[in-house]
XYZ file of C-alpha atoms in Angstrom:
508
model
C 0.247 0.156 0.131
C 1.240 3.888 -0.811
C 2.428 5.560 1.798
C 0.134 8.537 2.402
C 2.609 10.301 3.285
C 5.748 9.680 0.581
C 2.722 10.947 -1.817
C 1.833 14.031 -0.048
C 5.895 14.071 -0.272
C 6.004 13.922 -4.292
C 3.282 16.286 -5.195
C 3.340 18.951 -2.622
C 5.987 20.515 -5.855
C 3.116 19.867 -8.455
C 0.527 21.061 -10.124
C -2.362 19.017 -11.287
C -6.011 20.108 -13.851
C -8.773 17.294 -12.955
C -11.612 17.353 -15.233
C -14.730 15.754 -14.254
C -18.706 16.407 -15.156
C -20.188 14.404 -12.125
C -20.607 17.083 -9.594
C -20.903 14.718 -6.843
C -17.156 12.815 -7.585
C -15.533 16.146 -8.677
C -16.273 17.684 -5.708
C -14.682 14.596 -3.231
C -11.814 14.162 -6.092
C -10.795 18.004 -5.565
C -11.376 17.873 -2.246
C -8.521 14.971 -1.417
C -6.379 16.507 -4.383
C -6.004 19.919 -2.772
C -4.664 17.479 0.892
C -1.956 16.285 -1.098
C -0.684 18.561 -4.666
C 0.520 22.202 -4.451
C -2.020 23.704 -7.169
C -4.946 22.248 -8.348
C -7.291 23.609 -10.483
C -10.882 21.870 -11.445
C -12.685 21.933 -15.145
C -16.427 20.469 -15.821
C -16.008 19.565 -18.914
C -13.704 18.671 -21.675
C -13.407 22.437 -23.567
C -12.833 23.976 -19.954
C -10.331 21.986 -18.598
C -8.522 22.487 -22.590
C -9.242 26.208 -22.118
C -7.447 25.832 -18.620
C -4.956 23.616 -19.195
C -4.162 26.035 -22.451
C -3.992 29.510 -19.940
C -1.208 27.124 -17.647
C 0.305 23.914 -18.177
C 0.185 21.567 -14.698
C 2.463 19.277 -14.307
C -0.515 16.747 -14.383
C -4.270 16.338 -15.983
C -6.497 13.891 -14.656
C -9.616 13.249 -16.931
C -12.700 11.377 -16.788
C -13.329 10.670 -20.188
C -17.179 10.259 -20.819
C -18.624 14.367 -20.905
C -20.424 17.201 -22.738
C -19.116 19.324 -25.615
C -15.484 17.795 -25.535
C -15.675 14.899 -24.453
C -11.937 12.684 -22.530
C -10.445 11.776 -25.823
C -10.806 15.034 -27.760
C -8.939 16.624 -24.916
C -6.302 14.368 -24.109
C -5.751 14.616 -28.551
C -5.552 18.397 -27.753
C -2.911 18.274 -25.123
C -0.715 15.599 -26.732
C -0.769 17.621 -29.594
C 0.291 20.520 -27.598
C 1.947 19.045 -25.221
C 3.353 15.712 -26.673
C 5.210 14.451 -23.097
C 2.268 15.641 -20.953
C 1.725 12.946 -18.275
C -2.338 12.378 -18.081
C -4.258 9.996 -15.353
C -7.313 9.029 -17.053
C -9.891 8.151 -15.048
C -12.821 5.363 -16.809
C -15.551 2.346 -16.168
C -15.836 -0.747 -17.739
C -17.943 0.505 -20.268
C -15.767 2.669 -21.442
C -14.293 0.334 -23.214
C -13.927 1.993 -26.799
C -12.579 5.368 -25.648
C -10.441 2.781 -23.064
C -8.294 1.589 -26.587
C -8.321 4.942 -27.820
C -6.902 6.739 -24.561
C -3.686 3.552 -24.357
C -3.385 4.948 -28.238
C -2.951 8.928 -27.093
C -0.306 6.809 -24.272
C -1.699 8.055 -21.670
C 0.072 7.287 -17.899
C -2.181 5.292 -16.107
C -6.031 5.372 -15.352
C -8.534 4.575 -11.875
C -11.172 2.037 -13.076
C -14.823 3.075 -11.889
C -15.787 3.631 -8.705
C -13.249 5.655 -7.390
C -10.980 3.507 -5.048
C -8.624 5.660 -3.224
C -5.965 3.383 -2.520
C -5.772 2.739 -6.510
C -5.449 6.185 -7.176
C -2.729 6.412 -4.673
C -1.237 3.646 -6.261
C -1.278 5.466 -9.942
C 0.150 9.088 -8.527
C 2.946 7.836 -6.529
C 3.852 6.292 -9.971
C 3.404 8.728 -11.848
C 4.632 11.590 -9.275
C 7.406 9.674 -9.247
C 8.369 9.801 -13.078
C 7.601 13.106 -12.947
C 9.793 13.795 -10.486
C 12.172 11.732 -12.486
C 12.314 13.869 -15.027
C 12.530 17.141 -13.738
C 15.489 15.814 -11.885
C 17.211 15.152 -15.213
C 16.367 18.102 -15.985
C 17.744 20.272 -13.719
C 21.215 17.706 -13.841
C 21.532 18.733 -17.117
C 21.188 21.835 -16.868
C 24.166 21.757 -14.507
C 25.932 20.286 -17.075
C 24.754 22.260 -19.505
C 26.415 25.093 -16.967
C 29.522 23.523 -16.833
C 29.928 23.441 -20.253
C 29.103 26.979 -20.443
C 31.473 27.932 -17.349
C 34.787 25.712 -18.942
C 34.195 27.455 -22.657
C 34.133 31.361 -21.002
C 37.342 29.990 -18.917
C 38.889 28.823 -23.127
C 38.226 31.585 -24.492
C 41.760 32.526 -25.065
C 42.141 29.108 -27.468
C 41.969 28.904 -31.396
C 38.261 28.571 -32.687
C 38.078 24.823 -33.646
C 39.654 23.638 -30.336
C 36.760 25.291 -28.545
C 34.339 24.108 -30.832
C 35.591 20.775 -30.173
C 36.208 20.727 -26.361
C 32.217 21.705 -26.474
C 31.194 19.117 -28.890
C 32.796 16.800 -26.663
C 30.683 17.811 -23.245
C 27.742 17.869 -25.130
C 28.343 14.206 -26.274
C 28.996 13.326 -22.866
C 26.287 14.709 -21.469
C 23.953 12.636 -24.519
C 26.179 9.585 -23.252
C 25.062 10.101 -19.544
C 20.758 11.369 -20.184
C 20.448 7.746 -22.356
C 21.285 6.024 -19.372
C 18.368 4.770 -15.842
C 16.962 7.624 -13.935
C 18.755 6.618 -11.191
C 22.281 6.477 -12.776
C 21.604 10.264 -13.178
C 20.578 11.127 -10.029
C 23.208 8.838 -8.220
C 25.628 11.136 -10.116
C 24.336 14.853 -8.821
C 24.072 13.177 -5.649
C 27.485 11.859 -5.392
C 28.741 15.241 -6.853
C 27.134 17.280 -4.595
C 28.667 14.977 -1.815
C 31.665 15.176 -2.805
C 31.772 19.153 -3.363
C 30.253 19.875 0.461
C 32.978 17.076 2.209
C 36.170 18.437 0.381
C 34.380 22.167 1.966
C 34.812 20.491 5.053
C 38.176 19.423 5.071
C 39.546 23.373 4.054
C 40.051 22.374 0.202
C 41.396 24.545 -2.269
C 38.069 25.806 -4.219
C 39.176 25.017 -7.573
C 39.434 21.199 -5.542
C 35.939 21.635 -4.677
C 34.894 22.153 -7.978
C 37.471 19.457 -9.739
C 35.825 17.294 -7.185
C 32.561 18.431 -8.521
C 32.510 18.171 -11.947
C 34.500 14.489 -11.220
C 31.193 13.171 -9.865
C 28.933 14.273 -11.948
C 30.748 12.385 -14.789
C 32.428 9.542 -12.585
C 30.510 6.196 -14.368
C 30.687 7.832 -17.583
C 32.710 4.576 -17.461
C 29.491 2.777 -17.528
C 28.499 3.534 -20.824
C 30.382 -0.002 -22.203
C 28.258 -1.719 -19.883
C 25.592 -3.889 -21.693
C 22.327 -3.114 -20.292
C 21.194 -6.920 -19.114
C 23.693 -5.753 -15.547
C 23.833 -2.168 -15.575
C 19.599 -2.114 -15.727
C 19.785 -5.234 -13.746
C 17.423 -4.078 -11.237
C 18.246 -7.118 -8.747
C 21.960 -8.021 -7.093
C 24.524 -9.262 -9.442
C 25.995 -12.389 -10.068
C 29.917 -12.561 -9.446
C 30.753 -12.686 -12.678
C 28.127 -9.307 -13.959
C 29.836 -8.064 -10.760
C 33.061 -8.544 -12.491
C 32.117 -7.071 -15.917
C 30.808 -3.820 -13.804
C 33.313 -3.256 -12.140
C 35.041 -2.372 -15.841
C 33.300 0.824 -15.779
C 36.036 2.460 -14.078
C 39.077 1.810 -15.865
C 36.616 2.487 -19.350
C 35.553 5.516 -17.629
C 39.107 7.148 -17.044
C 40.274 5.714 -20.438
C 37.636 7.260 -21.745
C 38.512 10.783 -20.429
C 41.942 10.596 -19.727
C 42.296 11.278 -23.366
C 40.858 14.477 -23.093
C 43.163 16.886 -21.276
C 41.561 19.100 -19.928
C 40.093 16.167 -18.319
C 42.650 14.841 -17.865
C 42.615 16.173 -13.872
C 38.981 14.097 -13.359
C 40.278 11.232 -15.189
C 42.467 10.944 -11.955
C 40.192 11.153 -9.845
C 38.170 8.883 -11.453
C 40.182 6.394 -11.787
C 40.373 5.006 -7.656
C 37.311 5.665 -6.958
C 37.042 1.958 -6.313
C 39.134 1.233 -4.307
C 39.242 0.987 -0.860
C 41.618 2.085 2.081
C 42.998 -0.840 3.123
C 43.607 -2.172 -0.057
C 41.272 -4.713 -1.117
C 39.253 -2.229 -3.315
C 39.670 -2.008 -7.493
C 40.639 -1.832 -9.935
C 44.643 -1.779 -9.265
C 44.417 -2.731 -5.140
C 45.586 1.281 -4.321
C 45.955 1.569 -0.809
C 46.427 4.833 2.043
C 47.323 7.738 0.915
C 48.939 5.284 -3.054
C 44.965 7.367 -3.552
C 44.370 10.547 -3.971
C 43.110 12.263 -2.005
C 40.231 13.943 -4.192
C 39.479 9.866 -4.398
C 39.772 9.010 -1.648
C 36.250 11.706 -1.087
C 34.841 10.165 -3.751
C 34.893 6.060 -2.248
C 32.248 8.077 1.432
C 30.315 10.267 -1.691
C 29.779 6.899 -3.281
C 29.312 4.357 -1.090
C 27.270 6.905 1.681
C 24.530 7.775 -1.687
C 24.399 3.819 -2.362
C 23.272 3.139 1.633
C 21.024 6.362 1.568
C 18.947 4.779 -2.020
C 16.915 2.517 -2.248
C 17.259 -0.484 -4.378
C 14.518 -3.359 -5.260
C 16.433 -6.149 -3.495
C 16.648 -3.286 -0.136
C 15.662 -0.239 1.355
C 17.357 1.841 1.992
C 19.660 2.981 5.560
C 18.578 6.467 7.170
C 21.383 8.805 7.900
C 22.284 7.969 10.761
C 22.894 4.593 9.457
C 24.651 5.334 7.346
C 27.115 7.178 9.204
C 27.358 5.204 10.867
C 28.273 2.220 8.301
C 31.063 5.489 7.351
C 31.943 5.099 10.372
C 32.440 1.277 11.511
C 34.846 1.526 7.960
C 36.484 4.409 8.646
C 40.608 2.705 8.516
C 39.224 -0.164 6.087
C 37.216 1.277 3.034
C 37.263 4.862 4.017
C 40.078 6.781 4.631
C 39.874 7.868 8.712
C 40.985 11.488 8.224
C 38.532 11.345 5.094
C 35.097 9.420 7.230
C 35.773 11.793 10.301
C 35.115 14.879 7.973
C 32.388 13.424 6.304
C 30.360 11.914 9.117
C 31.027 15.887 10.550
C 29.175 17.757 6.484
C 26.817 14.784 6.071
C 25.364 14.939 9.257
C 24.098 18.191 7.673
C 21.685 18.044 5.509
C 18.681 16.348 4.372
C 18.384 13.033 2.233
C 16.192 12.559 -0.429
C 14.026 9.693 0.233
C 11.942 9.393 -2.792
C 14.769 8.304 -4.873
C 14.014 4.949 -5.681
C 15.305 2.233 -8.531
C 10.698 1.082 -8.836
C 10.350 1.414 -12.671
C 8.853 4.796 -13.916
C 7.797 4.892 -17.358
C 6.682 2.013 -20.095
C 10.910 1.785 -21.736
C 11.876 0.949 -17.290
C 8.041 -1.033 -16.773
C 9.798 -3.666 -19.477
C 12.877 -3.387 -18.153
C 11.701 -4.411 -14.847
C 9.056 -7.439 -16.785
C 12.524 -8.379 -18.287
C 13.765 -9.599 -15.494
C 11.040 -10.273 -12.782
C 8.082 -11.580 -15.186
C 7.507 -15.034 -16.161
C 7.498 -15.222 -20.436
C 4.945 -17.952 -20.208
C 2.012 -16.465 -17.860
C 3.009 -13.024 -17.150
C 2.674 -13.336 -13.376
C 5.702 -13.010 -11.236
C 8.678 -15.120 -10.730
C 10.367 -16.470 -8.035
C 13.179 -14.074 -8.061
C 11.062 -11.267 -7.506
C 9.050 -13.012 -4.867
C 11.998 -13.663 -2.553
C 13.100 -9.388 -2.734
C 9.654 -8.575 -1.883
C 10.112 -11.296 0.510
C 12.989 -9.608 1.954
C 11.508 -6.255 1.562
C 8.339 -7.648 2.966
C 10.422 -8.649 6.866
C 11.076 -4.928 7.281
C 7.858 -3.749 6.514
C 5.247 -5.910 7.211
C 3.074 -5.447 4.550
C 2.122 -9.300 3.343
C 1.112 -11.318 5.925
C -0.231 -14.486 3.848
C 1.199 -17.240 1.384
C -1.709 -18.704 -0.257
C 0.191 -21.127 -1.794
C -1.877 -22.623 -4.984
C -0.074 -26.671 -5.861
C -1.540 -28.073 -9.306
C -0.840 -32.189 -8.954
C -0.285 -34.518 -11.666
C 1.323 -31.309 -14.504
C 4.440 -33.993 -14.967
C 1.953 -36.575 -16.116
C -0.784 -33.691 -18.151
C 2.952 -32.390 -20.052
C 3.961 -36.384 -21.120
C 0.659 -37.077 -21.751
C -0.184 -33.600 -23.692
C 3.026 -31.953 -24.760
C 4.859 -29.365 -23.729
C 3.286 -26.571 -25.982
C -0.730 -27.939 -24.200
C 1.074 -27.362 -20.189
C 2.696 -23.823 -21.311
C -1.016 -23.092 -22.752
C -2.624 -24.559 -19.864
C -0.132 -22.287 -17.479
C -1.000 -19.460 -19.407
C -4.991 -19.732 -18.403
C -4.391 -20.469 -14.809
C -1.859 -17.346 -14.731
C -4.768 -15.022 -17.116
C -8.029 -16.180 -14.074
C -5.325 -15.131 -11.414
C -5.254 -12.221 -12.900
C -8.724 -11.650 -13.765
C -9.324 -12.223 -10.001
C -7.458 -11.137 -8.066
C -6.710 -7.907 -9.159
C -5.269 -6.574 -5.981
C -2.597 -9.155 -4.546
C 1.344 -9.882 -5.502
C 1.046 -12.930 -8.054
C 3.666 -15.469 -8.854
C 4.445 -18.640 -10.782
C 6.057 -20.768 -8.594
C 8.819 -23.397 -8.839
C 6.841 -24.552 -12.647
C 3.276 -25.948 -11.826
C 2.574 -24.040 -8.816
C 1.308 -20.344 -7.492
C 1.427 -17.845 -5.022
C -1.148 -14.790 -3.926
C 0.932 -12.702 -1.426
C -1.756 -11.011 0.053
C -2.379 -7.945 2.810
C -5.191 -9.819 3.817
C -7.201 -13.315 4.033
C -7.629 -14.041 0.427
C -11.201 -15.469 -0.693
C -10.016 -18.175 -2.970
C -12.422 -20.053 -4.625
C -10.524 -23.670 -4.663
C -13.741 -25.799 -7.330
C -13.357 -23.563 -9.664
C -9.721 -23.775 -10.074
C -10.505 -27.537 -10.055
C -13.318 -26.823 -13.064
C -10.936 -25.338 -15.096
C -8.320 -28.012 -14.764
C -10.444 -30.590 -15.380
C -11.527 -29.099 -18.858
C -8.093 -29.079 -19.431
C -7.999 -33.441 -18.210
C -9.455 -35.390 -15.072
C -5.906 -36.204 -14.113
C -5.361 -32.890 -12.981
C -6.153 -31.445 -9.435
C -5.215 -28.889 -6.918
C -4.812 -27.686 -3.484
C -4.438 -24.062 -1.366
C -1.785 -24.259 0.764
C -1.946 -20.626 3.486
C 0.890 -19.544 5.467
C 0.871 -16.819 8.139
C 4.202 -15.201 6.966
C 4.549 -13.282 10.363
C 4.116 -16.867 12.410
C 6.186 -18.650 10.698
C 9.000 -16.288 9.822
C 9.012 -16.413 6.497
C 11.946 -13.677 5.589
C 13.341 -14.784 2.439
C 12.555 -17.696 -0.532
C 14.736 -19.744 0.968
C 12.870 -19.653 4.897
C 10.279 -20.936 2.631
C 11.393 -23.829 0.478
C 12.466 -24.749 3.364
C 9.206 -24.204 5.167
C 7.319 -26.628 2.048
C 10.666 -29.679 2.466
C 9.109 -29.848 5.458
C 5.685 -29.321 4.976
C 6.326 -32.002 2.070
C 8.423 -34.883 4.105
C 5.817 -34.696 6.650
C 3.316 -35.811 4.194
C 4.642 -38.793 2.448
C 6.344 -40.297 5.626
């Protein structure tokens, strides 16, 4: 369930236009939106909504579809012609399916099915406003890099026109390469740059060095342009050989930048930002003062941001927890002098708690599905189940594992072939998605299924049996419900152990 506090933090700087012809519903939703957003405007039909949008553009538009004068689809089309990237959420009913398909064609950001469920509205708003804030953050990031371009061009006016032109084009090319990476990469680089400068200032470094390390922070992960997308964009933990491949980004970034004369100082700093004070880092295993002081600052800044940023596979640490980790690893991973100044400097800053690796937009959702969706059923896979169970151990959102076991499926495959087996698995998956839209659904170990729920789910076992019987009378189903807290299920491995004990008891 989306936290209203987190949602309000996202919406508090955004403006929204709400268009609805039902007066009663409009007043209810409008009152709710005013509690979340900085600026809220409303209109009673598409014509007035379009006029309001033209007067002052909004971060988000929420609209009904069926309205008098100008309907929602016509209004959306007009808005998209003017602002193709405009984020729009539609409110729709099943009876409006033809309009709904038009809305999909127009690339709306999300939809909420009527009658209104505020939990669903919160979830959709959280996803869409997260995307809006990420775009704003990347826009600021781009503006900051462009500012650096302008400053460096001004410093080098004495150079020949050709050198100035080449220099500017090099910077622009670097900006474009970074912008191609996912949302997290851009935000991470900017935060690391900021933390580097804060720590360097606290240590009394010269202004020129503070500026130098800030620019190095902006580009410290530029070497990741050579990292394969399947590794760089993987939302979960990396395997050992995948981790070795991503380590190569340090050397790649250093080699890329040191070929440009004005970047040699940056290349030197970036080339050591994954070394460790005790010599166990990479790529060269440097230790102590053999690591440049600005690199030693970047090592702390990079680690601090990694610890205080949400990942899909683990929650972020608080600022206090992250600073405690820096202290604990002083003289091991971190230079003890730098660690001392870093703790003092970073205690004074505010952490952006909205940074996340959860998917924003269609491209990131496809990336997410690539790693965590089962290709046959369209349900989530076991890897995602493990991540959710690990997260749930601290958040305690989900209470029950509803374990649906299909029996004799192996015999069915042997009799009917794997193709028919896949079709049946897909049929079961579609049934579960249609029947339990608000729960997390997983395909588990081939022919079993899991429904992860916040409350006891009303699962109609005879209905599933009827579905199986249509395919073959040799198939049957059983349902087991596991209380996550009572069984202390904190990971996939723990759940598999419980299943193993249960199966052993059944067969004894």
